[in-house]
Amino acid sequence: MLKGEKNISHKASIGEKVFLGERSAVLGNSRIGSGTFIDADVIIGYPTRKRIKDLQMGVANEIESEGSLIGEMCLIRSFSVIYERVKIGNKVETGHRVLIREDTEIGDESIVGTDTVIDGRVKIGERARIETGVYIPPLTIIGKNVFLGPRVVFTNDKYPVSSRWVGVVVEDNVAIGANATIIAGVKIGEGSIVASGAVVTRDIPPGVVVAGVPAKIISSREEFERKKKEYEKMGMQG
């Protein structure tokens, strides 16, 4: 079901059984896969800052978006903005008011929570789970099956404001708790856990649990999983 077809670029390609909500726009050469749900007030293929500045300065006479690629069976909720040159896999789901800037790739079956900002030139692997209000700056690389708790913040500048950006690398199967801060250039090894509120200032080896400010190793992932199983046996409250 398509609504508001006047907001679809003549260059765009829309798959079968796509829902496009009221006041949403699909710009440029965007491609939307079959079965995808685009909620109201969403923009797909928003132009980069450079394109807008070129128009303001008279360098260009119009804005011509390259568009973005949205896979099949995705769910993009209201007031989200996805810039041009973004590639989103199949069965990806966003919350409301999500911003995804240019040259970002998001793998299949990932979830991006409400009010999250992915600030461009970011790579996110399959089945990532990103909770509410996470900030991910340019040059960040996030692996497969990664969990990011609410309000996690990554940085990419060790000496702000400098001209050198250094991205964070998060390897596969990592979990980062709420309100953790990851400092520019850090690598978090596969399978590690970062506790809530931790500030990670140096590389974390695979398979460990870190906590504190600055973050230090407090146990192994194996020990974490043992405690987790004991905790789960207690059952749900309420």
PDB file of N, CA and C in Angstrom, residues 100-182:
ATOM      1  N   ILE A 100      20.322   8.257  10.487  1.00  0.00           N
ATOM      2  CA  ILE A 100      21.398   7.448   9.910  1.00  0.00           C
ATOM      3  C   ILE A 100      22.010   8.241   8.768  1.00  0.00           C
ATOM      4  N   ARG A 101      23.244   8.688   8.947  1.00  0.00           N
ATOM      5  CA  ARG A 101      23.879   9.543   7.942  1.00  0.00           C
ATOM      6  C   ARG A 101      24.631   8.726   6.892  1.00  0.00           C
ATOM      7  N   GLU A 102      25.143   9.448   5.890  1.00  0.00           N
ATOM      8  CA  GLU A 102      25.662   8.848   4.662  1.00  0.00           C
ATOM      9  C   GLU A 102      26.798   7.848   4.889  1.00  0.00           C
ATOM     10  N   ASP A 103      26.916   6.929   3.912  1.00  0.00           N
ATOM     11  CA  ASP A 103      28.000   5.938   3.861  1.00  0.00           C
ATOM     12  C   ASP A 103      28.001   5.005   5.066  1.00  0.00           C
ATOM     13  N   THR A 104      26.818   4.717   5.556  1.00  0.00           N
ATOM     14  CA  THR A 104      26.645   3.760   6.650  1.00  0.00           C
ATOM     15  C   THR A 104      26.077   2.455   6.102  1.00  0.00           C
ATOM     16  N   GLU A 105      26.532   1.335   6.649  1.00  0.00           N
ATOM     17  CA  GLU A 105      26.009   0.020   6.296  1.00  0.00           C
ATOM     18  C   GLU A 105      25.514  -0.682   7.557  1.00  0.00           C
ATOM     19  N   ILE A 106      24.309  -1.242   7.476  1.00  0.00           N
ATOM     20  CA  ILE A 106      23.718  -1.954   8.608  1.00  0.00           C
ATOM     21  C   ILE A 106      23.309  -3.343   8.140  1.00  0.00           C
ATOM     22  N   GLY A 107      23.775  -4.382   8.842  1.00  0.00           N
ATOM     23  CA  GLY A 107      23.532  -5.756   8.438  1.00  0.00           C
ATOM     24  C   GLY A 107      22.119  -6.240   8.720  1.00  0.00           C
ATOM     25  N   ASP A 108      21.789  -7.378   8.127  1.00  0.00           N
ATOM     26  CA  ASP A 108      20.466  -7.982   8.241  1.00  0.00           C
ATOM     27  C   ASP A 108      20.050  -8.190   9.697  1.00  0.00           C
ATOM     28  N   GLU A 109      18.752  -8.030   9.935  1.00  0.00           N
ATOM     29  CA  GLU A 109      18.099  -8.361  11.203  1.00  0.00           C
ATOM     30  C   GLU A 109      18.616  -7.550  12.388  1.00  0.00           C
ATOM     31  N   SER A 110      19.150  -6.384  12.109  1.00  0.00           N
ATOM     32  CA  SER A 110      19.590  -5.501  13.192  1.00  0.00           C
ATOM     33  C   SER A 110      18.440  -4.619  13.669  1.00  0.00           C
ATOM     34  N   ILE A 111      18.543  -4.141  14.901  1.00  0.00           N
ATOM     35  CA  ILE A 111      17.555  -3.241  15.489  1.00  0.00           C
ATOM     36  C   ILE A 111      18.270  -1.971  15.932  1.00  0.00           C
ATOM     37  N   VAL A 112      17.712  -0.820  15.566  1.00  0.00           N
ATOM     38  CA  VAL A 112      18.283   0.479  15.935  1.00  0.00           C
ATOM     39  C   VAL A 112      17.230   1.236  16.734  1.00  0.00           C
ATOM     40  N   GLY A 113      17.507   1.504  18.002  1.00  0.00           N
ATOM     41  CA  GLY A 113      16.505   2.044  18.904  1.00  0.00           C
ATOM     42  C   GLY A 113      16.187   3.517  18.706  1.00  0.00           C
ATOM     43  N   THR A 114      15.072   3.932  19.277  1.00  0.00           N
ATOM     44  CA  THR A 114      14.574   5.304  19.211  1.00  0.00           C
ATOM     45  C   THR A 114      15.638   6.317  19.655  1.00  0.00           C
ATOM     46  N   ASP A 115      15.694   7.432  18.922  1.00  0.00           N
ATOM     47  CA  ASP A 115      16.597   8.559  19.222  1.00  0.00           C
ATOM     48  C   ASP A 115      18.083   8.221  19.075  1.00  0.00           C
ATOM     49  N   THR A 116      18.396   7.147  18.401  1.00  0.00           N
ATOM     50  CA  THR A 116      19.795   6.809  18.130  1.00  0.00           C
ATOM     51  C   THR A 116      20.306   7.627  16.949  1.00  0.00           C
ATOM     52  N   VAL A 117      21.574   8.048  17.026  1.00  0.00           N
ATOM     53  CA  VAL A 117      22.234   8.769  15.933  1.00  0.00           C
ATOM     54  C   VAL A 117      23.419   7.943  15.447  1.00  0.00           C
ATOM     55  N   ILE A 118      23.382   7.579  14.179  1.00  0.00           N
ATOM     56  CA  ILE A 118      24.507   6.925  13.512  1.00  0.00           C
ATOM     57  C   ILE A 118      25.048   7.952  12.536  1.00  0.00           C
ATOM     58  N   ASP A 119      26.206   8.524  12.866  1.00  0.00           N
ATOM     59  CA  ASP A 119      26.616   9.803  12.291  1.00  0.00           C
ATOM     60  C   ASP A 119      27.441   9.703  11.008  1.00  0.00           C
ATOM     61  N   GLY A 120      27.290   8.616  10.270  1.00  0.00           N
ATOM     62  CA  GLY A 120      27.904   8.493   8.953  1.00  0.00           C
ATOM     63  C   GLY A 120      29.221   7.742   8.950  1.00  0.00           C
ATOM     64  N   ARG A 121      29.480   7.040   7.839  1.00  0.00           N
ATOM     65  CA  ARG A 121      30.702   6.243   7.661  1.00  0.00           C
ATOM     66  C   ARG A 121      30.869   5.220   8.785  1.00  0.00           C
ATOM     67  N   VAL A 122      29.784   4.529   9.079  1.00  0.00           N
ATOM     68  CA  VAL A 122      29.743   3.520  10.133  1.00  0.00           C
ATOM     69  C   VAL A 122      29.375   2.176   9.505  1.00  0.00           C
ATOM     70  N   LYS A 123      29.968   1.091  10.014  1.00  0.00           N
ATOM     71  CA  LYS A 123      29.608  -0.255   9.576  1.00  0.00           C
ATOM     72  C   LYS A 123      29.102  -1.049  10.774  1.00  0.00           C
ATOM     73  N   ILE A 124      27.921  -1.643  10.604  1.00  0.00           N
ATOM     74  CA  ILE A 124      27.288  -2.418  11.667  1.00  0.00           C
ATOM     75  C   ILE A 124      26.941  -3.789  11.108  1.00  0.00           C
ATOM     76  N   GLY A 125      27.348  -4.845  11.799  1.00  0.00           N
ATOM     77  CA  GLY A 125      27.135  -6.200  11.326  1.00  0.00           C
ATOM     78  C   GLY A 125      25.716  -6.702  11.530  1.00  0.00           C
ATOM     79  N   GLU A 126      25.513  -7.951  11.161  1.00  0.00           N
ATOM     80  CA  GLU A 126      24.195  -8.573  11.250  1.00  0.00           C
ATOM     81  C   GLU A 126      23.763  -8.773  12.705  1.00  0.00           C
ATOM     82  N   ARG A 127      22.457  -8.671  12.900  1.00  0.00           N
ATOM     83  CA  ARG A 127      21.812  -8.965  14.186  1.00  0.00           C
ATOM     84  C   ARG A 127      22.333  -8.116  15.343  1.00  0.00           C
ATOM     85  N   ALA A 128      22.744  -6.898  15.037  1.00  0.00           N
ATOM     86  CA  ALA A 128      23.088  -5.959  16.111  1.00  0.00           C
ATOM     87  C   ALA A 128      21.806  -5.497  16.799  1.00  0.00           C
ATOM     88  N   ARG A 129      21.900  -5.255  18.091  1.00  0.00           N
ATOM     89  CA  ARG A 129      20.757  -4.740  18.845  1.00  0.00           C
ATOM     90  C   ARG A 129      21.201  -3.462  19.540  1.00  0.00           C
ATOM     91  N   ILE A 130      20.715  -2.359  19.029  1.00  0.00           N
ATOM     92  CA  ILE A 130      21.117  -1.041  19.510  1.00  0.00           C
ATOM     93  C   ILE A 130      19.924  -0.415  20.223  1.00  0.00           C
ATOM     94  N   GLU A 131      20.068  -0.148  21.499  1.00  0.00           N
ATOM     95  CA  GLU A 131      18.949   0.349  22.294  1.00  0.00           C
ATOM     96  C   GLU A 131      18.785   1.872  22.154  1.00  0.00           C
ATOM     97  N   THR A 132      17.909   2.446  22.951  1.00  0.00           N
ATOM     98  CA  THR A 132      17.521   3.851  22.843  1.00  0.00           C
ATOM     99  C   THR A 132      18.689   4.809  23.082  1.00  0.00           C
ATOM    100  N   GLY A 133      18.769   5.847  22.239  1.00  0.00           N
ATOM    101  CA  GLY A 133      19.640   6.982  22.502  1.00  0.00           C
ATOM    102  C   GLY A 133      21.128   6.728  22.391  1.00  0.00           C
ATOM    103  N   VAL A 134      21.538   5.779  21.565  1.00  0.00           N
ATOM    104  CA  VAL A 134      22.966   5.495  21.374  1.00  0.00           C
ATOM    105  C   VAL A 134      23.554   6.479  20.359  1.00  0.00           C
ATOM    106  N   TYR A 135      24.807   6.910  20.594  1.00  0.00           N
ATOM    107  CA  TYR A 135      25.498   7.774  19.630  1.00  0.00           C
ATOM    108  C   TYR A 135      26.696   7.032  19.049  1.00  0.00           C
ATOM    109  N   ILE A 136      26.732   6.943  17.707  1.00  0.00           N
ATOM    110  CA  ILE A 136      27.801   6.237  16.999  1.00  0.00           C
ATOM    111  C   ILE A 136      28.394   7.188  15.962  1.00  0.00           C
ATOM    112  N   PRO A 137      29.631   7.673  16.171  1.00  0.00           N
ATOM    113  CA  PRO A 137      30.229   8.654  15.267  1.00  0.00           C
ATOM    114  C   PRO A 137      30.884   8.001  14.054  1.00  0.00           C
ATOM    115  N   PRO A 138      31.340   8.823  13.100  1.00  0.00           N
ATOM    116  CA  PRO A 138      32.019   8.296  11.918  1.00  0.00           C
ATOM    117  C   PRO A 138      33.228   7.428  12.271  1.00  0.00           C
ATOM    118  N   LEU A 139      33.464   6.442  11.417  1.00  0.00           N
ATOM    119  CA  LEU A 139      34.605   5.519  11.453  1.00  0.00           C
ATOM    120  C   LEU A 139      34.441   4.391  12.461  1.00  0.00           C
ATOM    121  N   THR A 140      33.299   4.310  13.132  1.00  0.00           N
ATOM    122  CA  THR A 140      33.037   3.208  14.055  1.00  0.00           C
ATOM    123  C   THR A 140      32.707   1.941  13.274  1.00  0.00           C
ATOM    124  N   ILE A 141      33.245   0.812  13.729  1.00  0.00           N
ATOM    125  CA  ILE A 141      32.947  -0.492  13.132  1.00  0.00           C
ATOM    126  C   ILE A 141      32.399  -1.397  14.229  1.00  0.00           C
ATOM    127  N   ILE A 142      31.209  -1.941  13.996  1.00  0.00           N
ATOM    128  CA  ILE A 142      30.536  -2.789  14.975  1.00  0.00           C
ATOM    129  C   ILE A 142      30.265  -4.142  14.329  1.00  0.00           C
ATOM    130  N   GLY A 143      30.647  -5.221  15.001  1.00  0.00           N
ATOM    131  CA  GLY A 143      30.535  -6.555  14.444  1.00  0.00           C
ATOM    132  C   GLY A 143      29.137  -7.150  14.530  1.00  0.00           C
ATOM    133  N   LYS A 144      29.075  -8.469  14.360  1.00  0.00           N
ATOM    134  CA  LYS A 144      27.808  -9.199  14.380  1.00  0.00           C
ATOM    135  C   LYS A 144      27.382  -9.508  15.819  1.00  0.00           C
ATOM    136  N   ASN A 145      26.073  -9.587  16.005  1.00  0.00           N
ATOM    137  CA  ASN A 145      25.498 -10.003  17.290  1.00  0.00           C
ATOM    138  C   ASN A 145      25.978  -9.140  18.459  1.00  0.00           C
ATOM    139  N   VAL A 146      26.094  -7.858  18.212  1.00  0.00           N
ATOM    140  CA  VAL A 146      26.540  -6.920  19.249  1.00  0.00           C
ATOM    141  C   VAL A 146      25.328  -6.274  19.919  1.00  0.00           C
ATOM    142  N   PHE A 147      25.379  -6.155  21.240  1.00  0.00           N
ATOM    143  CA  PHE A 147      24.333  -5.465  22.000  1.00  0.00           C
ATOM    144  C   PHE A 147      24.892  -4.159  22.541  1.00  0.00           C
ATOM    145  N   LEU A 148      24.170  -3.073  22.300  1.00  0.00           N
ATOM    146  CA  LEU A 148      24.525  -1.755  22.836  1.00  0.00           C
ATOM    147  C   LEU A 148      23.371  -1.269  23.694  1.00  0.00           C
ATOM    148  N   GLY A 149      23.596  -1.121  24.992  1.00  0.00           N
ATOM    149  CA  GLY A 149      22.545  -0.687  25.899  1.00  0.00           C
ATOM    150  C   GLY A 149      22.180   0.776  25.714  1.00  0.00           C
ATOM    151  N   PRO A 150      21.110   1.222  26.381  1.00  0.00           N
ATOM    152  CA  PRO A 150      20.656   2.607  26.248  1.00  0.00           C
ATOM    153  C   PRO A 150      21.751   3.614  26.592  1.00  0.00           C
ATOM    154  N   ARG A 151      21.835   4.665  25.774  1.00  0.00           N
ATOM    155  CA  ARG A 151      22.724   5.818  25.998  1.00  0.00           C
ATOM    156  C   ARG A 151      24.217   5.478  25.928  1.00  0.00           C
ATOM    157  N   VAL A 152      24.563   4.390  25.297  1.00  0.00           N
ATOM    158  CA  VAL A 152      25.986   4.140  25.038  1.00  0.00           C
ATOM    159  C   VAL A 152      26.515   5.227  24.102  1.00  0.00           C
ATOM    160  N   VAL A 153      27.724   5.709  24.377  1.00  0.00           N
ATOM    161  CA  VAL A 153      28.344   6.751  23.550  1.00  0.00           C
ATOM    162  C   VAL A 153      29.718   6.288  23.084  1.00  0.00           C
ATOM    163  N   PHE A 154      29.920   6.342  21.772  1.00  0.00           N
ATOM    164  CA  PHE A 154      31.248   6.138  21.194  1.00  0.00           C
ATOM    165  C   PHE A 154      31.832   7.502  20.837  1.00  0.00           C
ATOM    166  N   THR A 155      33.160   7.612  20.882  1.00  0.00           N
ATOM    167  CA  THR A 155      33.815   8.839  20.439  1.00  0.00           C
ATOM    168  C   THR A 155      34.830   8.504  19.348  1.00  0.00           C
ATOM    169  N   ASN A 156      35.286   9.529  18.627  1.00  0.00           N
ATOM    170  CA  ASN A 156      36.282   9.298  17.572  1.00  0.00           C
ATOM    171  C   ASN A 156      37.383  10.363  17.558  1.00  0.00           C
ATOM    172  N   ASP A 157      37.492  11.134  18.632  1.00  0.00           N
ATOM    173  CA  ASP A 157      38.485  12.211  18.705  1.00  0.00           C
ATOM    174  C   ASP A 157      39.099  12.218  20.106  1.00  0.00           C
ATOM    175  N   LYS A 158      40.371  11.817  20.214  1.00  0.00           N
ATOM    176  CA  LYS A 158      41.027  11.739  21.523  1.00  0.00           C
ATOM    177  C   LYS A 158      41.347  13.109  22.108  1.00  0.00           C
ATOM    178  N   TYR A 159      41.536  14.105  21.251  1.00  0.00           N
ATOM    179  CA  TYR A 159      41.899  15.456  21.694  1.00  0.00           C
ATOM    180  C   TYR A 159      40.970  16.477  21.031  1.00  0.00           C
ATOM    181  N   PRO A 160      39.704  16.513  21.452  1.00  0.00           N
ATOM    182  CA  PRO A 160      38.746  17.397  20.774  1.00  0.00           C
ATOM    183  C   PRO A 160      39.052  18.873  21.025  1.00  0.00           C
ATOM    184  N   VAL A 161      38.854  19.744  20.042  1.00  0.00           N
ATOM    185  CA  VAL A 161      38.424  19.352  18.701  1.00  0.00           C
ATOM    186  C   VAL A 161      39.662  19.287  17.821  1.00  0.00           C
ATOM    187  N   SER A 162      40.035  18.086  17.314  1.00  0.00           N
ATOM    188  CA  SER A 162      41.221  17.932  16.491  1.00  0.00           C
ATOM    189  C   SER A 162      40.816  17.591  15.059  1.00  0.00           C
ATOM    190  N   SER A 163      41.794  17.556  14.181  1.00  0.00           N
ATOM    191  CA  SER A 163      41.544  17.228  12.774  1.00  0.00           C
ATOM    192  C   SER A 163      41.718  15.745  12.493  1.00  0.00           C
ATOM    193  N   ARG A 164      42.038  14.958  13.529  1.00  0.00           N
ATOM    194  CA  ARG A 164      42.257  13.524  13.337  1.00  0.00           C
ATOM    195  C   ARG A 164      41.181  12.722  14.053  1.00  0.00           C
ATOM    196  N   TRP A 165      40.451  11.919  13.285  1.00  0.00           N
ATOM    197  CA  TRP A 165      39.439  11.040  13.855  1.00  0.00           C
ATOM    198  C   TRP A 165      39.943   9.605  13.834  1.00  0.00           C
ATOM    199  N   VAL A 166      39.678   8.875  14.905  1.00  0.00           N
ATOM    200  CA  VAL A 166      40.064   7.468  15.004  1.00  0.00           C
ATOM    201  C   VAL A 166      38.853   6.678  15.491  1.00  0.00           C
ATOM    202  N   GLY A 167      38.413   5.728  14.702  1.00  0.00           N
ATOM    203  CA  GLY A 167      37.202   4.993  15.034  1.00  0.00           C
ATOM    204  C   GLY A 167      37.412   3.894  16.061  1.00  0.00           C
ATOM    205  N   VAL A 168      36.331   3.530  16.724  1.00  0.00           N
ATOM    206  CA  VAL A 168      36.292   2.386  17.639  1.00  0.00           C
ATOM    207  C   VAL A 168      35.942   1.134  16.844  1.00  0.00           C
ATOM    208  N   VAL A 169      36.527  -0.005  17.222  1.00  0.00           N
ATOM    209  CA  VAL A 169      36.180  -1.298  16.635  1.00  0.00           C
ATOM    210  C   VAL A 169      35.579  -2.179  17.728  1.00  0.00           C
ATOM    211  N   VAL A 170      34.369  -2.661  17.475  1.00  0.00           N
ATOM    212  CA  VAL A 170      33.698  -3.586  18.388  1.00  0.00           C
ATOM    213  C   VAL A 170      33.560  -4.918  17.654  1.00  0.00           C
ATOM    214  N   GLU A 171      34.223  -5.950  18.143  1.00  0.00           N
ATOM    215  CA  GLU A 171      34.185  -7.235  17.461  1.00  0.00           C
ATOM    216  C   GLU A 171      32.881  -7.981  17.758  1.00  0.00           C
ATOM    217  N   ASP A 172      32.702  -9.146  17.135  1.00  0.00           N
ATOM    218  CA  ASP A 172      31.463  -9.915  17.219  1.00  0.00           C
ATOM    219  C   ASP A 172      31.137 -10.321  18.660  1.00  0.00           C
ATOM    220  N   ASN A 173      29.828 -10.434  18.921  1.00  0.00           N
ATOM    221  CA  ASN A 173      29.306 -11.009  20.165  1.00  0.00           C
ATOM    222  C   ASN A 173      29.691 -10.229  21.426  1.00  0.00           C
ATOM    223  N   VAL A 174      29.875  -8.942  21.271  1.00  0.00           N
ATOM    224  CA  VAL A 174      30.166  -8.060  22.408  1.00  0.00           C
ATOM    225  C   VAL A 174      28.858  -7.494  22.961  1.00  0.00           C
ATOM    226  N   ALA A 175      28.796  -7.273  24.269  1.00  0.00           N
ATOM    227  CA  ALA A 175      27.662  -6.581  24.892  1.00  0.00           C
ATOM    228  C   ALA A 175      28.189  -5.401  25.704  1.00  0.00           C
ATOM    229  N   ILE A 176      27.583  -4.235  25.489  1.00  0.00           N
ATOM    230  CA  ILE A 176      27.992  -3.014  26.185  1.00  0.00           C
ATOM    231  C   ILE A 176      26.790  -2.472  26.951  1.00  0.00           C
ATOM    232  N   GLY A 177      26.937  -2.301  28.261  1.00  0.00           N
ATOM    233  CA  GLY A 177      25.831  -1.893  29.109  1.00  0.00           C
ATOM    234  C   GLY A 177      25.481  -0.420  28.985  1.00  0.00           C
ATOM    235  N   ALA A 178      24.348  -0.063  29.570  1.00  0.00           N
ATOM    236  CA  ALA A 178      23.804   1.294  29.483  1.00  0.00           C
ATOM    237  C   ALA A 178      24.793   2.339  29.984  1.00  0.00           C
ATOM    238  N   ASN A 179      24.810   3.485  29.284  1.00  0.00           N
ATOM    239  CA  ASN A 179      25.587   4.666  29.687  1.00  0.00           C
ATOM    240  C   ASN A 179      27.103   4.463  29.677  1.00  0.00           C
ATOM    241  N   ALA A 180      27.586   3.427  29.028  1.00  0.00           N
ATOM    242  CA  ALA A 180      29.031   3.265  28.875  1.00  0.00           C
ATOM    243  C   ALA A 180      29.550   4.251  27.831  1.00  0.00           C
ATOM    244  N   THR A 181      30.806   4.668  28.002  1.00  0.00           N
ATOM    245  CA  THR A 181      31.464   5.555  27.043  1.00  0.00           C
ATOM    246  C   THR A 181      32.717   4.861  26.522  1.00  0.00           C
ATOM    247  N   ILE A 182      32.852   4.828  25.203  1.00  0.00           N
ATOM    248  CA  ILE A 182      33.986   4.161  24.572  1.00  0.00           C
ATOM    249  C   ILE A 182      34.840   5.229  23.893  1.00  0.00           C
TER     250      ILE A 182
END
